[in-house]
Coordinates of C-alpha atoms and ligand atoms in Angstrom, one line a residue:
X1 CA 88.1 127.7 104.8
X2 CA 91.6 127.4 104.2
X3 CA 92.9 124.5 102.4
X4 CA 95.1 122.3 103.8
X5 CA 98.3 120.8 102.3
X6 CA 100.8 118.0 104.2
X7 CA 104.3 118.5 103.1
X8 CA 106.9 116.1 105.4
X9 CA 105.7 116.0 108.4
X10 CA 103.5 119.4 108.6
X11 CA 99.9 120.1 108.0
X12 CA 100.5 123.7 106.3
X13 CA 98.0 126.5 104.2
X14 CA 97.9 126.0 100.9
X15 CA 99.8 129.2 100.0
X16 CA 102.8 127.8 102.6
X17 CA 103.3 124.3 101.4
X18 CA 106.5 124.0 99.4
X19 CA 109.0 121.6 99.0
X20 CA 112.6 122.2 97.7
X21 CA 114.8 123.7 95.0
X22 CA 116.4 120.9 94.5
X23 CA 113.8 118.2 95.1
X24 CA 114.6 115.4 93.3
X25 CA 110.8 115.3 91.8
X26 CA 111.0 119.1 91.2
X27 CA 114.3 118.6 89.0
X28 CA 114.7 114.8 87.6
X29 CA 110.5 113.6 88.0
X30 CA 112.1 111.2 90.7
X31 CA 109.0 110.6 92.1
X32 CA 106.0 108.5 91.7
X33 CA 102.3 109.3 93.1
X34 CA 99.2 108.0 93.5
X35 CA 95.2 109.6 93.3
X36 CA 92.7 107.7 95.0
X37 CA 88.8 108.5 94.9
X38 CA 86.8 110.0 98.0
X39 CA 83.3 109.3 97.6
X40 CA 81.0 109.9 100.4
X41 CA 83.5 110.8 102.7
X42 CA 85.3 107.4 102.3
X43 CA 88.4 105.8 100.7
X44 CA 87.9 103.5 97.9
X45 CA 90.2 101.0 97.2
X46 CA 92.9 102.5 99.3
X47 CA 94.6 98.9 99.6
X48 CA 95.2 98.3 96.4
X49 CA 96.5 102.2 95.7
X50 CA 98.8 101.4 98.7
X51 CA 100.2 98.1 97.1
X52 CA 101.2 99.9 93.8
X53 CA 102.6 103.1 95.8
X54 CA 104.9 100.5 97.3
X55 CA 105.5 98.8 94.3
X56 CA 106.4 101.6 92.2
X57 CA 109.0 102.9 95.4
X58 CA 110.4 99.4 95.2
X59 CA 110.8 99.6 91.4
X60 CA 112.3 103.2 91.4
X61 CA 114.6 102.1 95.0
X62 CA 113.0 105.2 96.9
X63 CA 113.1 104.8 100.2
X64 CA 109.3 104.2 101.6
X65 CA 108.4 107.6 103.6
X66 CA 106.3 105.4 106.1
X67 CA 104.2 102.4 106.6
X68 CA 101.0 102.4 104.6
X69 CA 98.9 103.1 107.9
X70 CA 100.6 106.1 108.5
X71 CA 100.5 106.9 105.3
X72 CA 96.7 105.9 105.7
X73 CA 96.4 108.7 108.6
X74 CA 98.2 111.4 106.6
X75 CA 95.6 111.0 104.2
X76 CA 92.8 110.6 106.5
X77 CA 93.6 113.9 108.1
X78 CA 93.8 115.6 105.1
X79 CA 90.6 114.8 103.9
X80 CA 88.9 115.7 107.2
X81 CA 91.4 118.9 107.5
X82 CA 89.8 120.4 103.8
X83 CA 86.4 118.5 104.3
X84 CA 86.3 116.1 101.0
X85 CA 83.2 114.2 100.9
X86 CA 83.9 113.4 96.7
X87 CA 87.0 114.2 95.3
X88 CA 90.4 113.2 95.5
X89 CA 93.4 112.6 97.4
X90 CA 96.8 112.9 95.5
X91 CA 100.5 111.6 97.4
X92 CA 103.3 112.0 96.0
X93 CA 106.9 110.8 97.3
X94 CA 109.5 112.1 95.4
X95 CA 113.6 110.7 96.3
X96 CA 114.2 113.4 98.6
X97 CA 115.7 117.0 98.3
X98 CA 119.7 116.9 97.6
X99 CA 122.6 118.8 95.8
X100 CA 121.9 118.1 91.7
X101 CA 123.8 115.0 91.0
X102 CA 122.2 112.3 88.7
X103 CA 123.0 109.5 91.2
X104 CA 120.7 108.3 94.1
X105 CA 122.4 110.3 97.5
X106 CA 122.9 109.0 100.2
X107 CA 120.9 107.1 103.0
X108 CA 120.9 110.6 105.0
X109 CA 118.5 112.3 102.5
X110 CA 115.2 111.3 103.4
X111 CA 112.1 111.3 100.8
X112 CA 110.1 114.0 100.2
X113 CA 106.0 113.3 101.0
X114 CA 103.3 115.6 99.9
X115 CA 99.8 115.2 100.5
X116 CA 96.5 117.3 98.6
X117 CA 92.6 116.4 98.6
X118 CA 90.4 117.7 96.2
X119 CA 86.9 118.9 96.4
X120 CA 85.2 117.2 92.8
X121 CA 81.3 117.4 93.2
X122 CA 80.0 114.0 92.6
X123 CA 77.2 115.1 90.5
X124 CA 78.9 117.1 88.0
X125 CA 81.3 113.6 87.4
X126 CA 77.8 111.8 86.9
X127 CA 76.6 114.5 84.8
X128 CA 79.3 113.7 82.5
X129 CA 79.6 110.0 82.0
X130 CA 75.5 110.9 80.9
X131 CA 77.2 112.1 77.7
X132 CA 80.1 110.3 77.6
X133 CA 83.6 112.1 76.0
X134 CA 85.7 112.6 73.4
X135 CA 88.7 111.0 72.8
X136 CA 91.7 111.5 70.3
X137 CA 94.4 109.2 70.0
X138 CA 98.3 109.9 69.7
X139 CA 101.3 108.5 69.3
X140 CA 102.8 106.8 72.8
X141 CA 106.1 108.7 72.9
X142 CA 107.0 107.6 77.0
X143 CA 109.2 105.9 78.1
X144 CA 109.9 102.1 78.7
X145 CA 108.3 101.7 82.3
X146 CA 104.5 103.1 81.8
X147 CA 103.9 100.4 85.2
X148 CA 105.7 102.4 87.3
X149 CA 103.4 105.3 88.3
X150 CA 106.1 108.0 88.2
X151 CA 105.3 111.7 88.1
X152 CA 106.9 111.7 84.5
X153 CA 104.0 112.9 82.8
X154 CA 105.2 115.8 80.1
X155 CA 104.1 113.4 77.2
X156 CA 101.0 113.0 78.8
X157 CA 100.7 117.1 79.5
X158 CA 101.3 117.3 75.9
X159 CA 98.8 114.4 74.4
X160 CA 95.9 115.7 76.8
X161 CA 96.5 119.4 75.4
X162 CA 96.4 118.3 72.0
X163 CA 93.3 116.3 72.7
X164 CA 91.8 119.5 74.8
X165 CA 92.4 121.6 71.6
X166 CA 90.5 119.2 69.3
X167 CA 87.5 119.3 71.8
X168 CA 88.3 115.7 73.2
X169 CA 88.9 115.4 77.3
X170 CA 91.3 112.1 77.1
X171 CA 94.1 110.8 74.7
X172 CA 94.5 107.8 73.7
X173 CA 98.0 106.7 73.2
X174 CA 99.1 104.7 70.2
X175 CA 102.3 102.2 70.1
X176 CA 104.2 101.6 66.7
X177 CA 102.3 98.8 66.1
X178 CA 99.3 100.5 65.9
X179 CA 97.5 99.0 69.1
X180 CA 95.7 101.2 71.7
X181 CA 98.3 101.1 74.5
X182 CA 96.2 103.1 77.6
X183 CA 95.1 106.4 77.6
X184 CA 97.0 109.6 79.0
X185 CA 95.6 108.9 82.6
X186 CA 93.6 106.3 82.5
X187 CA 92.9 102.9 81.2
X188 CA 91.2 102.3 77.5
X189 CA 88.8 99.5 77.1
X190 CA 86.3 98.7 73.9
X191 CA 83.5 96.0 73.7
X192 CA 83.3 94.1 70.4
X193 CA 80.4 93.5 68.2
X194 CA 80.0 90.2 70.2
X195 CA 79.9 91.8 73.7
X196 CA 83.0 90.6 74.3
X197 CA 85.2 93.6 76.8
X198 CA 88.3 94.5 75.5
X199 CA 91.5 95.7 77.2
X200 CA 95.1 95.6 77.2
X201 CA 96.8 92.9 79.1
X202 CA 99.0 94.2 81.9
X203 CA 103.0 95.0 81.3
X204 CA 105.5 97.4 81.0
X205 CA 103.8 99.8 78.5
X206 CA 100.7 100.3 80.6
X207 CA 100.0 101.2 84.2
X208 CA 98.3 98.8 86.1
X209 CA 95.2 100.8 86.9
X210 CA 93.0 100.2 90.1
X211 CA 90.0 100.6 88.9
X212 CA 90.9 98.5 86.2
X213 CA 91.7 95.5 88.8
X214 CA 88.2 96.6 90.5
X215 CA 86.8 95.9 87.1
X216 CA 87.8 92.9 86.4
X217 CA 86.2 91.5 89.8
X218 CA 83.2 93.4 88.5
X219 CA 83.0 91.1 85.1
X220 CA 83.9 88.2 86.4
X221 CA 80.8 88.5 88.9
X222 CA 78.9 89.3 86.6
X223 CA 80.3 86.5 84.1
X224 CA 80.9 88.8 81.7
X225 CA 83.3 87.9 78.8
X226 CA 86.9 89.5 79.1
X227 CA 89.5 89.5 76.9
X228 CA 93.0 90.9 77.9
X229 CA 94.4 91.8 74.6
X230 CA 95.9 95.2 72.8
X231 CA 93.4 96.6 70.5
X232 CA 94.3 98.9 66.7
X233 CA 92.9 101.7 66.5
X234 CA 90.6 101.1 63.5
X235 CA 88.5 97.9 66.1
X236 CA 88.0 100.8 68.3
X237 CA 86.6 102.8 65.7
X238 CA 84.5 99.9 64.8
X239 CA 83.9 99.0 68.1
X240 CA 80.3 98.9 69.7
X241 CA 81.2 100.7 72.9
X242 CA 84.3 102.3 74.2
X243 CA 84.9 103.4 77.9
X244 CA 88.0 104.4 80.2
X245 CA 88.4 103.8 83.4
X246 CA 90.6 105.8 86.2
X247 CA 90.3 106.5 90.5
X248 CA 88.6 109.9 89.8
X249 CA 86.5 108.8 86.4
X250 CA 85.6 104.9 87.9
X251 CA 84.1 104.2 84.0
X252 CA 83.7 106.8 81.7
X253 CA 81.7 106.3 77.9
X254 CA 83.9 106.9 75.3
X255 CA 81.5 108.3 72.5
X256 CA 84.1 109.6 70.0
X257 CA 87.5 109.0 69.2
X258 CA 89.4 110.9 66.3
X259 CA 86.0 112.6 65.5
X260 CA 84.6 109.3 64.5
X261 CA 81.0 108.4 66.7
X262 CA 81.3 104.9 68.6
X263 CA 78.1 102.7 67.8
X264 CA 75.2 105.3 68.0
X265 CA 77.5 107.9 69.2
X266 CA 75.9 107.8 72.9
X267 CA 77.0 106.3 76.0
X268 CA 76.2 102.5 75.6
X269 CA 74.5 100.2 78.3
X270 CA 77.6 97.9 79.3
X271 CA 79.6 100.9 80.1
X272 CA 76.7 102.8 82.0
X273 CA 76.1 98.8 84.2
X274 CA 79.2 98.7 84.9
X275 CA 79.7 102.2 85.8
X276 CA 76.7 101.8 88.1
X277 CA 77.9 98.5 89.6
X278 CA 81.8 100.1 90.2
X279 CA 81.4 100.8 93.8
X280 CA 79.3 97.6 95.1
X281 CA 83.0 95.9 94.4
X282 CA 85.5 98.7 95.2
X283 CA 86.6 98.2 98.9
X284 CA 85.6 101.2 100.4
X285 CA 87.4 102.8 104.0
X286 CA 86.2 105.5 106.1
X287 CA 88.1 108.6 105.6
Ligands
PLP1 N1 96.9 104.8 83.0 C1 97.5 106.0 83.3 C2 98.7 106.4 82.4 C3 97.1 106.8 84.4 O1 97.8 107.9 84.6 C4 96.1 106.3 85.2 C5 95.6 107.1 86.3 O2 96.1 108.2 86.6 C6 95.4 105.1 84.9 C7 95.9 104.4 83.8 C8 94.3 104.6 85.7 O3 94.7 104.1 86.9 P1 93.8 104.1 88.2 O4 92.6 103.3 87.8 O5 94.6 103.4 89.2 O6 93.5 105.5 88.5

């Protein structure tokens, strides 16, 4: 089967779809994205993934490519188009395609869209949160705006690498201060010795994940005690449990971080509930 690939306005092979030279994304990361989960052969939480596509165009002044239900169909076709029943679907809208100048052009250049889905086999995702991962941390180098989901993700390239060599699948990046800010695509959360759930408070230095939202409905159903707060480094290596969550990982144990076990070292029951409970509160759309 021939994957397919939506690049402005086409539905084109895989080995076809191409965008510009001089696309704005290509040479200044003008561009912001989003990935949201397909599970089952259905969208989840594509309202709230719209909301922050719009927000982070709004932020950046990008034009908006096209409402969010035709965005909603261009993503809905190419799921069916490459037959996604669990995986992903990735947009990305960069500022359009223009002569190199540092300044915005004109209203004439429209924005560039590109749409991908992604076969991930369900099973093998389970398979891993059964043994939980590795994390390491690193110093937050980005920039200023880590709300704004922008495709400006070398530091994050570089922190995962790093992590990869050290046998570790996620980084977790560290402000000045010392305090956990997120990690290198995805939210970090700990739980205390008192149960207590532990995760930044929204801001500029972290992105507002969805599936962090989604879990926060999840705990407060289930009365569960939150506290929005930054975390050091040393309470998470203290901490009882330690999890992430992201749109393709929903809540992923955490069972090391800088080579140090968390509590016994295994996956730990608060992450694997609420890993279990994740989807009864996602909003879920057929794709
Ligand atoms: N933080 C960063 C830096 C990310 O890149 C991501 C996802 O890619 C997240 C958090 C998690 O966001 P979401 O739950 O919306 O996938």
């Amino acid at each position: 089967m021939t994957r397919i690939v939506y690049v402005n306005g086409r539905y084109v092979p895989y080995a076809d779809a191409a965008v510009h030279v001089e696309d704005r994304g290509f040479q200044f990361a003008d561009a912001i994205y989003e990935v949201c989960e397909v599970r089952g052969g259905s969208l989840i939480d594509e309202a709230r993934h719209m909301a922050r596509l719009e927000r982070s165009l709004a932020e950046l002044q990008i034009r908006r490519p096209m409402t969010a239900a035709a965005l909603g169909h261009v993503m809905r076709q190419v799921i069916r188009r490459n037959r996604v029943r669990d995986g992903l679907v990735y947009l990305q809208v960069s500022r359009g395609a223009a002569p190199r100048d540092f300044a915005f052009p004109g209203p004439d250049v429209p924005p560039t869209l590109v749409c991908l889905a992604q076969s991930i086999s369900a099973a093998q995702r389970d398979f891993k949160a059964l043994s939980g991962i590795a994390v390491k941390s690193m110093p937050d180098i980005r920039w200023q705006r880590r709300d704004i989901k922008t495709v400006m993700l070398l530091p994050a390239c570089l922190a995962k690498e790093a992590a990869r060599k050290d046998g570790a699948r996620e980084a977790w990046f560290v402000d000045a201060e010392g305090f956990v800010t997120e990690g290198a695509s995805s939210n970090a959360w700990i739980i205390d010795e008192g149960g207590a759930v532990i995760t930044r408070q929204l801001g500029l230095d972290i992105l507002p994940g969805v599936t962090r939202a989604t879990l926060l409905d999840v705990l407060a159903e289930e009365k569960m005690q939150l506290i929005e707060r930054p975390f050091r480094l040393s309470e998470a290596y203290a901490a009882r449990e330690a999890f992430i969550t992201s749109a393709t990982q929903t809540v992923m144990p955490v069972v090391r971080i800088d080579g140090r076990s968390v509590g016994d070292g295994k996956p730990g029951p608060v992450a694997g509930k609420l890993r279990r409970k994740f989807h009864h509160f996602a909003a879920i759309s057929s794709a």
